[in-house]
Amino acid sequence: MTTDERVQVLVVGAGLGGLSATLFLAQRGVRVLGISKHGGTSTHPRATGQHHRTMELLRTGGVADEVLQGSEGVDGLVIKVAESLRGPVLHTIVHDGEDPASALSPERPGLSGQEHVEPVLLDRARALGADVRFRTELTSFEQDGTGVTARLLDRTTGRSSTVRADYLVAADGAHSPVRQALGIERTGRGRLSSHIGIVFDADLDDVLAHDRFTLFYLRNPAFTGVFVASNTPRRNAMAVEYDPTRESPADYPPSRCAELLRVATGLPDLEPEIVETTTWEMAHWVSTRLRDGRVFLVGDAAKVTPPTGGLGGNTAIGDGFDIAWKLAAVLRGEAGPGLLDSYDAERGPYARLVADGSLNNYVRRMAPHLAGPDIPDPVDPHQLTLGYRCRSRAVLIDDDDPAPMEDPFQPSGRPGFRAPHVPLGDRSPADFFGDWTLITLDPAWRDAPVRVPELADPTGELARRFGIGARGASLLRPDGVVAWRTAEPPDDPAGAVRDVLARLLG
Ligand SMILES: Cc1cc2nc3c(=O)[nH]c(=O)nc-3n(C[C@H](O)[C@H](O)[C@H](O)COP(=O)(O)OP(=O)(O)OC[C@H]3O[C@@H](n4cnc5c(N)ncnc54)[C@H](O)[C@@H]3O)c2cc1C
């Protein structure tokens, strides 16, 4: 096969996962081609909300403020289980702007919708030099010892071409043709429910507060579903469960959708304009591995999680960031290919926790009849997003605590965990995420071959939280995870950091 073009990384998919990988690769100087078979970014307000950790990663990409602009004027959250938007309310999950995690990060969470975030990521990726093409489909690929050869179809011209890449990132969604071609199995509960997704325009001033992001899990005699308000005036979305063995999408013409919306809103005279109806399956699947040779699964391709918890989009961004810094380090010759083993080792167990915790949420919020011993235990959302422990050869863990997470309100600063947030005047350790950084108060470390910011610690909290005392140091990876720490300086501090990096990066 002759090759028409050559890139370092081919990213298949331009959703939240693919665009994140593309942006963070381009930011690190990697020649990256991103493709999507669709005509553009998502027009649906699907995944809404960016938690603190996601915002920290987006900040390193230079897009945090633009992402937050998508939810300007919205500064609270209402999540309820109810019969309709007018009640009765069966259970309040979140009401208003309470954010106990605000002390854990310098970032505030975003409430922007996917239709706002994707274009922000796309523009930034292109500005950083990435080539992103829509209406471009991956039709087949093969890998060998030195790279991946992919065949692409330009859906506008009908022309086929081939591209050769060192690595392929598969961010090609829940059905992931790449995962299927590789024969990577998934385990899980599988399909939980089928939905008719209804995007509609209507004036809901009587039932919605516009300065609040509103999400209602609806359980009423007519149907079970989810209502999600968008940040676009009058635009909202609702998903209604249906039984595909007894009905088809054709059974949901606009007149029936409008009737369901009247029930959902509790507004019997509502005349909604139906913008679009789609079908969607809520499911619980985790791929048994996230890597095959030179191919890596990201986002929904790696796991499909029920949206109860709002983690699908956040995890896709986290996966994209993770594979990007690791691939870039290898492609730039800063790390050996062994570093890439850490992607599956760290993101695989995380995908399982995300999917299982969201499944537990789904059963409690929408499907109590499924409750039973085979449903996974609840997962604390703060531990999951800010207290997860990475375990791989890319962290030097020096204790035998097997816990997968810790309470981020009591961060231990141990290797594997995200660096604790400690206010440093108007700065935070999170300001240094994005690059290898040594957190220390002792100038003896200043020649270490990574960034060593000058830090003051008038309250002693930095030394205590990081467990480094006055003379030790904590080495942060580009994702802000503590890779290694010591409480005492060795004889040759810079040499010690060099040795540690050599161990971590192979
Ligand atoms: C109706 C709906 C509602 C949702 N609600 C929520 C929610 O409330 N909260 C939440 O967190 N998540 C929600 N999700 C899930 C969330 O949208 C996903 O988790 C997130 O978008 C995953 O992003 P991704 O990049 O992995 O995949 P996707 O966004 O699915 O992107 C897949 C990409 O792959 C491309 N692609 C596929 N095959 C090929 C090919 N052969 N060649 C080229 N390109 C290809 C597509 O064009 C697309 O660009 C919802 C999803 C849906 C469908």
Coordinates of C-alpha atoms and ligand atoms in Angstrom, one line a residue:
M1 CA 0.0 0.0 0.0
T2 CA 1.5 3.4 -0.9
T3 CA 1.2 6.0 1.8
D4 CA -0.2 9.4 1.0
E5 CA 0.7 11.2 4.2
R6 CA 2.7 10.7 7.3
V7 CA 1.9 12.0 10.8
Q8 CA 3.1 11.0 14.3
V9 CA -0.4 10.4 15.8
L10 CA -3.7 9.7 14.1
V11 CA -6.6 10.5 16.4
V12 CA -9.9 8.9 15.2
G13 CA -12.8 10.8 16.6
A14 CA -13.4 14.5 17.3
G15 CA -15.7 14.3 20.4
L16 CA -14.5 15.4 23.8
G17 CA -12.0 12.5 24.0
G18 CA -10.5 12.9 20.5
L19 CA -10.3 16.6 20.6
S20 CA -8.6 16.6 24.0
A21 CA -6.0 14.1 22.8
T22 CA -5.5 16.2 19.7
L23 CA -5.2 19.5 21.5
F24 CA -2.8 18.2 24.2
L25 CA -0.6 16.4 21.6
A26 CA -0.4 19.5 19.4
Q27 CA 0.5 21.6 22.4
R28 CA 3.5 19.3 23.0
G29 CA 4.7 19.7 19.4
V30 CA 3.4 16.4 18.1
R31 CA 2.3 16.2 14.4
V32 CA -1.2 15.0 14.8
L33 CA -4.1 14.4 12.4
G34 CA -7.6 14.2 13.9
I35 CA -10.5 12.9 11.9
S36 CA -14.2 12.5 12.4
K37 CA -16.7 10.9 10.1
H38 CA -19.3 13.5 11.2
G39 CA -19.8 16.9 9.6
G40 CA -18.7 18.8 12.6
T41 CA -18.7 18.9 16.4
S42 CA -21.7 17.9 18.5
T43 CA -24.8 20.0 18.3
H44 CA -26.3 18.2 21.3
P45 CA -26.1 19.4 24.9
R46 CA -25.1 15.9 25.8
A47 CA -22.3 15.8 28.5
T48 CA -22.8 18.9 30.6
G49 CA -20.5 19.8 33.4
Q50 CA -16.8 19.9 34.0
H51 CA -15.5 18.9 37.5
H52 CA -12.6 20.5 39.2
R53 CA -10.0 18.0 37.9
T54 CA -11.2 18.4 34.3
M55 CA -10.9 22.2 34.7
E56 CA -7.4 21.8 36.0
L57 CA -6.4 19.9 32.9
L58 CA -8.2 22.3 30.6
R59 CA -6.4 25.2 32.3
T60 CA -3.1 23.6 31.2
G61 CA -4.4 23.6 27.6
G62 CA -5.3 27.3 27.8
V63 CA -9.0 26.7 27.3
A64 CA -10.4 26.8 30.9
D65 CA -11.8 30.4 30.6
E66 CA -13.4 29.8 27.3
V67 CA -15.0 26.6 28.5
L68 CA -16.4 28.4 31.5
Q69 CA -17.9 31.1 29.2
G70 CA -20.4 28.5 28.1
S71 CA -22.0 28.6 31.5
E72 CA -21.7 32.3 32.3
G73 CA -24.6 33.4 34.5
V74 CA -25.2 29.9 35.7
D75 CA -23.8 29.4 39.2
G76 CA -25.8 26.7 40.8
L77 CA -26.9 23.2 40.2
V78 CA -30.3 21.5 40.8
I79 CA -30.5 17.7 40.4
K80 CA -33.7 16.0 41.5
V81 CA -35.6 12.8 41.1
A82 CA -39.3 13.9 40.5
E83 CA -42.5 13.1 38.7
S84 CA -42.2 16.3 36.7
L85 CA -40.3 19.7 36.8
R86 CA -43.2 20.9 38.9
G87 CA -43.0 18.0 41.3
P88 CA -43.7 16.1 43.3
V89 CA -40.0 15.6 44.1
L90 CA -39.0 12.1 45.2
H91 CA -35.4 12.9 46.1
T92 CA -33.1 15.9 45.9
I93 CA -29.6 14.9 44.9
V94 CA -28.1 18.4 44.7
H95 CA -29.8 21.7 45.3
D96 CA -28.1 25.0 44.5
G97 CA -24.6 26.2 44.6
E98 CA -23.2 24.1 47.4
D99 CA -19.7 23.0 46.4
P100 CA -17.9 21.3 49.2
A101 CA -15.0 20.6 46.9
S102 CA -14.2 24.3 46.4
A103 CA -11.5 24.0 49.0
L104 CA -9.8 21.2 47.1
S105 CA -8.9 23.0 43.8
P106 CA -8.2 26.5 42.6
E107 CA -10.6 25.8 39.7
R108 CA -14.3 26.1 39.9
P109 CA -16.3 23.5 38.1
G110 CA -17.9 24.3 34.8
L111 CA -21.5 23.8 33.8
S112 CA -21.0 24.1 30.1
G113 CA -22.5 21.8 27.6
Q114 CA -20.8 19.6 25.1
E115 CA -22.0 21.7 22.2
H116 CA -20.0 24.6 23.6
V117 CA -16.9 22.7 24.8
E118 CA -16.1 20.8 21.6
P119 CA -15.8 23.9 19.4
V120 CA -13.5 25.5 22.0
L121 CA -11.2 22.4 22.0
L122 CA -11.3 22.2 18.2
D123 CA -10.3 25.9 17.7
R124 CA -7.5 25.6 20.2
A125 CA -6.2 22.3 18.8
R126 CA -6.1 23.9 15.3
A127 CA -4.4 27.1 16.7
L128 CA -1.7 24.9 18.1
G129 CA -1.1 23.3 14.7
A130 CA -3.3 20.2 14.7
D131 CA -4.9 19.1 11.4
V132 CA -8.5 18.2 12.2
R133 CA -10.7 17.0 9.3
F134 CA -14.4 16.3 9.4
R135 CA -16.4 14.1 7.0
T136 CA -13.3 11.9 7.1
E137 CA -13.8 8.2 8.0
L138 CA -11.4 5.5 9.1
T139 CA -12.3 2.5 7.0
S140 CA -9.6 0.1 7.9
F141 CA -6.1 0.0 9.6
E142 CA -3.3 -2.3 10.2
Q143 CA -0.3 -2.1 12.6
D144 CA 3.2 -3.5 12.4
G145 CA 6.3 -3.1 14.5
T146 CA 7.0 0.5 13.6
G147 CA 3.6 2.1 13.0
V148 CA 0.0 2.0 11.9
T149 CA -1.3 2.4 8.3
A150 CA -4.8 3.6 8.1
R151 CA -7.2 4.0 5.1
L152 CA -9.4 7.1 5.2
L153 CA -12.4 7.9 3.2
D154 CA -13.2 11.5 2.4
R155 CA -17.0 11.5 2.6
T156 CA -17.3 14.7 0.6
T157 CA -15.3 13.6 -2.5
G158 CA -15.5 9.8 -2.1
R159 CA -11.8 9.7 -2.4
S160 CA -9.7 7.1 -0.4
S161 CA -6.2 7.7 0.9
T162 CA -3.8 6.2 3.3
V163 CA -2.0 7.7 6.3
R164 CA 0.9 6.3 8.2
A165 CA 1.2 7.1 11.9
D166 CA 3.5 6.1 14.7
Y167 CA 0.4 5.6 17.0
L168 CA -3.3 5.6 16.7
V169 CA -5.7 7.0 19.3
A170 CA -9.2 5.5 19.0
A171 CA -11.6 8.1 20.4
D172 CA -14.3 6.7 18.1
G173 CA -17.2 6.5 20.6
A174 CA -19.3 3.9 22.3
H175 CA -19.4 1.6 19.3
S176 CA -15.7 2.1 18.5
P177 CA -15.1 0.4 15.2
V178 CA -11.4 0.4 16.1
R179 CA -12.0 -1.6 19.4
Q180 CA -14.1 -4.0 17.5
A181 CA -11.5 -4.5 14.7
L182 CA -8.9 -5.3 17.4
G183 CA -11.3 -7.8 19.0
I184 CA -11.0 -6.1 22.4
E185 CA -13.8 -7.5 24.6
R186 CA -16.0 -5.5 27.0
T187 CA -17.5 -6.7 30.3
G188 CA -20.4 -5.1 32.2
R189 CA -24.1 -5.0 32.6
G190 CA -24.5 -4.1 28.9
R191 CA -27.5 -2.2 27.7
L192 CA -29.5 -0.7 30.6
S193 CA -32.2 1.1 28.7
S194 CA -33.0 2.6 25.3
H195 CA -34.0 6.2 24.9
I196 CA -35.6 8.5 22.5
G197 CA -33.6 11.8 22.8
I198 CA -35.7 14.9 22.2
V199 CA -34.0 18.2 21.7
F200 CA -36.6 21.0 21.8
D201 CA -37.2 24.7 22.1
A202 CA -39.7 26.1 24.6
D203 CA -40.3 28.9 27.0
L204 CA -39.9 27.2 30.5
D205 CA -39.5 30.4 32.5
D206 CA -42.3 29.2 34.8
V207 CA -40.5 26.1 35.9
L208 CA -36.8 26.7 35.4
A209 CA -34.4 29.1 37.1
H210 CA -32.0 30.3 34.4
D211 CA -29.1 30.9 36.7
R212 CA -29.2 27.2 37.7
F213 CA -28.2 24.2 35.7
T214 CA -31.2 21.9 36.0
L215 CA -31.3 18.1 35.6
F216 CA -34.3 16.1 36.6
Y217 CA -34.5 12.3 36.6
L218 CA -38.2 11.8 35.8
R219 CA -40.2 8.9 37.1
N220 CA -44.0 9.3 36.5
P221 CA -46.8 7.0 35.5
A222 CA -46.4 8.0 31.8
F223 CA -42.6 7.4 31.4
T224 CA -39.1 7.3 32.9
G225 CA -36.6 9.7 31.5
V226 CA -34.1 12.5 32.1
F227 CA -34.7 16.3 31.5
V228 CA -31.6 18.4 31.0
A229 CA -31.7 22.2 30.6
S230 CA -29.1 23.7 28.2
N231 CA -27.3 27.1 28.5
T232 CA -28.8 28.1 25.1
P233 CA -32.0 30.2 25.7
R234 CA -35.2 28.1 25.2
R235 CA -33.1 25.0 24.2
N236 CA -33.5 21.9 26.3
A237 CA -33.3 18.1 26.0
M238 CA -35.1 15.2 27.3
A239 CA -34.5 11.4 27.0
V240 CA -37.5 9.1 27.3
E241 CA -37.0 5.4 28.0
Y242 CA -38.7 3.1 25.5
D243 CA -38.7 -0.7 24.9
P244 CA -37.2 -1.4 21.5
T245 CA -38.8 -4.9 21.4
R246 CA -42.3 -3.3 21.4
E247 CA -41.7 0.1 19.9
S248 CA -39.6 1.9 17.4
P249 CA -38.5 5.6 17.0
A250 CA -41.3 5.9 14.4
D251 CA -43.7 5.6 17.3
Y252 CA -42.4 8.9 18.6
P253 CA -43.6 11.5 16.1
P254 CA -43.4 15.2 17.2
S255 CA -47.0 15.2 18.5
R256 CA -46.3 12.4 20.9
C257 CA -42.9 14.0 22.0
A258 CA -44.8 17.2 22.6
E259 CA -47.3 15.4 24.8
L260 CA -44.5 13.8 26.8
L261 CA -42.9 17.2 27.3
R262 CA -46.1 18.5 28.7
V263 CA -46.1 15.7 31.2
A264 CA -42.4 16.2 32.0
T265 CA -42.7 20.0 32.5
G266 CA -46.0 19.9 34.2
L267 CA -47.2 22.6 31.8
P268 CA -50.4 21.2 30.1
D269 CA -50.5 24.1 27.5
L270 CA -46.8 23.9 26.5
E271 CA -46.3 24.0 22.7
P272 CA -42.7 22.9 22.3
E273 CA -40.8 23.1 19.0
I274 CA -39.2 19.7 18.5
V275 CA -35.7 20.4 17.0
E276 CA -34.6 16.8 16.7
T277 CA -35.2 13.3 17.9
T278 CA -32.5 10.7 18.2
T279 CA -32.1 7.2 19.7
W280 CA -29.6 6.5 22.4
E281 CA -28.7 3.5 24.6
M282 CA -27.7 3.8 28.2
A283 CA -25.2 1.1 28.9
H284 CA -22.5 -0.1 31.3
W285 CA -19.4 -1.5 29.5
V286 CA -15.7 -1.5 30.3
S287 CA -13.1 -2.7 27.8
T288 CA -10.9 -5.5 29.1
R289 CA -7.8 -3.5 28.0
L290 CA -7.3 0.0 26.6
R291 CA -4.3 -0.8 24.4
D292 CA -3.4 -3.1 21.6
G293 CA 0.2 -2.5 20.4
R294 CA 0.3 1.0 19.0
V295 CA -3.4 1.7 19.4
F296 CA -5.0 3.2 22.5
L297 CA -8.7 3.5 23.4
V298 CA -10.0 6.8 24.8
G299 CA -13.3 8.0 26.1
D300 CA -16.5 6.0 25.3
A301 CA -14.3 3.7 23.2
A302 CA -12.7 2.6 26.4
K303 CA -15.8 2.4 28.6
V304 CA -19.5 3.3 28.3
T305 CA -20.9 4.7 31.5
P306 CA -24.5 5.6 32.4
P307 CA -24.6 9.4 32.4
T308 CA -25.8 9.4 36.1
G309 CA -22.9 11.1 37.6
G310 CA -21.9 13.2 34.6
L311 CA -18.6 11.4 34.1
G312 CA -18.6 10.3 30.5
G313 CA -17.4 13.6 29.1
N314 CA -15.1 14.3 32.0
T315 CA -13.4 10.9 31.7
A316 CA -13.0 11.3 27.9
I317 CA -11.1 14.6 28.5
G318 CA -9.0 12.9 31.2
D319 CA -8.2 10.0 29.0
G320 CA -7.2 12.4 26.1
F321 CA -4.9 14.3 28.4
D322 CA -3.3 11.2 29.8
I323 CA -2.5 9.5 26.5
A324 CA -1.3 12.8 25.0
W325 CA 1.4 13.6 27.5
K326 CA 2.6 10.0 27.5
L327 CA 2.7 9.7 23.7
A328 CA 4.4 13.1 23.4
A329 CA 7.1 12.1 25.9
V330 CA 7.8 9.0 23.9
L331 CA 7.7 10.7 20.5
R332 CA 10.0 13.4 21.7
G333 CA 12.5 10.9 22.9
E334 CA 12.1 11.9 26.6
A335 CA 10.7 8.5 27.6
G336 CA 11.0 4.9 26.4
P337 CA 7.9 3.1 25.0
G338 CA 7.5 1.4 28.3
L339 CA 5.8 4.6 29.6
L340 CA 2.9 3.8 27.4
D341 CA 2.1 0.7 29.5
S342 CA 1.0 3.1 32.2
Y343 CA -2.0 4.3 30.1
D344 CA -3.9 1.0 30.5
A345 CA -2.6 0.4 34.0
E346 CA -3.9 3.8 35.3
R347 CA -6.9 4.5 33.1
G348 CA -8.3 1.0 33.0
P349 CA -9.1 0.7 36.7
Y350 CA -10.3 4.3 36.6
A351 CA -12.7 3.5 33.8
R352 CA -14.1 0.6 35.9
L353 CA -14.6 2.8 38.9
V354 CA -16.3 5.4 36.8
A355 CA -18.7 3.0 35.1
D356 CA -19.5 1.1 38.4
G357 CA -20.1 4.2 40.4
S358 CA -22.4 5.6 37.7
L359 CA -24.2 2.3 37.5
N360 CA -24.9 2.4 41.2
N361 CA -26.2 6.0 40.7
Y362 CA -28.4 4.8 37.8
V363 CA -30.0 2.1 39.9
R364 CA -30.7 4.5 42.9
R365 CA -32.0 7.4 40.7
M366 CA -33.7 5.7 37.8
A367 CA -34.1 2.0 38.2
P368 CA -34.6 1.0 41.9
H369 CA -36.1 -2.3 40.7
L370 CA -32.6 -3.4 39.6
A371 CA -31.1 -3.0 43.1
G372 CA -29.4 -6.2 44.4
P373 CA -26.1 -7.8 45.3
D374 CA -24.8 -7.7 41.7
I375 CA -24.9 -3.9 41.6
P376 CA -21.5 -2.4 42.4
D377 CA -21.1 -0.3 45.6
P378 CA -21.5 3.4 45.5
V379 CA -18.3 5.4 44.7
D380 CA -17.8 8.8 46.4
P381 CA -17.6 11.4 43.6
H382 CA -15.0 13.5 45.3
Q383 CA -12.7 10.6 45.8
L384 CA -13.2 9.5 42.3
T385 CA -12.4 12.8 40.7
L386 CA -9.8 14.2 43.1
G387 CA -8.6 11.2 45.2
Y388 CA -7.9 8.4 42.6
R389 CA -4.5 6.7 42.9
C390 CA -2.5 6.0 39.7
R391 CA -0.6 2.7 39.9
S392 CA 1.9 1.9 37.2
R393 CA 5.6 2.0 36.5
A394 CA 5.1 5.8 36.0
V395 CA 4.8 6.4 39.7
L396 CA 7.1 5.2 42.5
I397 CA 4.7 4.1 45.2
D398 CA 6.5 3.4 48.5
D399 CA 3.7 2.1 50.7
D400 CA 1.6 -1.1 50.6
D401 CA -1.9 0.6 51.0
P402 CA -4.0 -1.2 48.4
A403 CA -6.9 1.4 48.4
P404 CA -7.8 2.7 45.0
M405 CA -8.8 6.1 46.3
E406 CA -8.4 8.4 49.3
D407 CA -10.4 11.1 50.8
P408 CA -9.3 14.3 49.0
F409 CA -10.4 16.4 52.0
Q410 CA -7.5 14.7 53.8
P411 CA -4.9 14.3 51.0
S412 CA -1.8 12.4 51.9
G413 CA 0.5 13.7 49.2
R414 CA 1.7 10.1 48.6
P415 CA 2.9 9.1 45.1
G416 CA 0.1 8.1 42.8
F417 CA -2.3 10.7 44.1
R418 CA -3.0 14.2 42.6
A419 CA -1.0 16.8 44.3
P420 CA -2.9 18.4 47.1
H421 CA -4.3 21.9 46.7
V422 CA -2.6 24.3 49.1
P423 CA -3.3 28.0 48.6
L424 CA 0.1 29.8 48.0
G425 CA -0.9 33.4 48.1
D426 CA -2.7 33.8 44.8
R427 CA -1.1 30.6 43.4
S428 CA -1.6 26.9 43.9
P429 CA 0.4 23.7 43.1
A430 CA -2.2 23.3 40.2
D431 CA -0.6 26.3 38.5
F432 CA 2.3 24.0 37.8
F433 CA 0.3 21.2 36.2
G434 CA 1.2 20.6 32.6
D435 CA 5.0 20.0 33.0
W436 CA 7.2 18.0 35.2
T437 CA 7.7 20.1 38.4
L438 CA 9.5 19.7 41.6
I439 CA 7.7 21.0 44.7
T440 CA 10.3 21.9 47.3
L441 CA 11.2 24.7 49.8
D442 CA 14.9 23.9 49.8
P443 CA 17.1 25.7 47.2
A444 CA 19.4 22.7 47.3
W445 CA 17.1 21.1 44.6
R446 CA 17.3 24.1 42.2
D447 CA 19.5 22.3 39.6
A448 CA 17.0 19.4 39.2
P449 CA 16.3 18.8 35.4
V450 CA 12.6 19.8 35.8
R451 CA 10.8 23.1 36.6
V452 CA 11.6 24.1 40.2
P453 CA 9.4 27.1 41.2
E454 CA 10.4 29.3 44.1
L455 CA 7.8 28.7 46.8
A456 CA 7.2 30.2 50.2
D457 CA 5.3 28.3 52.9
P458 CA 4.5 30.8 55.7
T459 CA 2.0 28.5 57.3
G460 CA 3.9 25.3 56.9
E461 CA 0.9 23.7 55.1
L462 CA 2.7 23.0 51.9
A463 CA 5.5 21.0 53.6
R464 CA 2.9 19.1 55.7
R465 CA 0.4 18.3 52.9
F466 CA 3.1 17.2 50.5
G467 CA 5.0 15.3 53.2
I468 CA 8.3 16.9 52.2
G469 CA 9.3 18.9 55.4
A470 CA 11.6 21.9 55.0
R471 CA 14.2 20.0 52.9
G472 CA 12.5 17.3 50.9
A473 CA 10.8 17.4 47.5
S474 CA 7.8 16.0 45.6
L475 CA 8.0 15.4 41.9
L476 CA 4.8 16.1 40.0
R477 CA 4.1 14.6 36.5
P478 CA 2.5 16.7 33.8
D479 CA -0.9 15.6 35.0
G480 CA -0.2 16.9 38.5
V481 CA 0.1 13.4 40.0
V482 CA 2.9 12.9 42.5
A483 CA 5.4 10.6 40.9
W484 CA 7.9 10.4 43.8
R485 CA 8.7 12.2 47.0
T486 CA 11.3 12.3 49.8
A487 CA 11.4 14.1 53.1
E488 CA 15.2 14.5 53.1
P489 CA 17.5 15.8 50.4
P490 CA 20.0 13.2 49.1
D491 CA 23.7 14.2 48.7
D492 CA 23.2 15.0 45.0
P493 CA 19.6 16.3 44.7
A494 CA 19.7 17.0 41.0
G495 CA 21.2 13.6 40.3
A496 CA 18.6 12.0 42.4
V497 CA 15.8 13.6 40.3
R498 CA 17.6 12.5 37.2
D499 CA 17.7 8.9 38.5
V500 CA 14.1 9.0 39.4
L501 CA 13.1 10.3 36.0
A502 CA 15.1 7.6 34.3
R503 CA 13.2 5.0 36.4
L504 CA 9.8 6.5 35.7
L505 CA 10.3 7.1 32.0
G506 CA 12.2 4.0 31.1
Ligands
LIG1 C1 -27.9 11.4 24.0 C2 -26.6 11.3 24.9 C3 -26.7 11.9 26.1 C4 -25.6 11.9 26.9 N1 -25.6 12.6 28.1 C5 -24.5 12.7 28.9 C6 -24.5 13.4 30.1 O1 -25.5 13.9 30.6 N2 -23.3 13.4 30.9 C7 -22.2 12.8 30.4 O2 -21.1 12.9 31.1 N3 -22.2 12.1 29.3 C8 -23.3 12.1 28.5 N4 -23.3 11.4 27.4 C9 -22.0 10.7 27.0 C10 -21.0 11.7 26.5 O3 -21.6 12.5 25.5 C11 -19.8 10.9 26.1 O4 -19.3 10.2 27.2 C12 -18.7 11.7 25.5 O5 -19.2 12.5 24.5 C13 -17.6 10.8 25.0 O6 -16.9 11.4 24.1 P1 -16.0 10.6 23.1 O7 -15.1 11.5 22.5 O8 -15.4 9.4 23.7 O9 -17.0 10.0 22.0 P2 -18.0 10.7 21.0 O10 -18.4 12.0 21.5 O11 -19.1 9.7 20.8 O12 -17.2 10.9 19.7 C14 -17.0 9.8 18.8 C15 -16.2 10.4 17.6 O13 -15.8 9.3 16.8 C16 -16.0 9.6 15.4 N5 -16.0 8.3 14.7 C17 -16.6 7.1 15.0 N6 -16.3 6.2 14.1 C18 -15.5 6.8 13.2 C19 -14.8 6.4 12.0 N7 -14.8 5.1 11.6 N8 -14.0 7.3 11.4 C20 -13.9 8.5 11.8 N9 -14.5 9.0 12.9 C21 -15.3 8.2 13.6 C22 -17.3 10.3 15.4 O14 -17.5 11.1 14.3 C23 -17.1 11.2 16.7 O15 -16.4 12.4 16.3 C24 -24.4 11.3 26.5 C25 -24.3 10.7 25.3 C26 -25.4 10.7 24.5 C27 -25.3 10.0 23.1

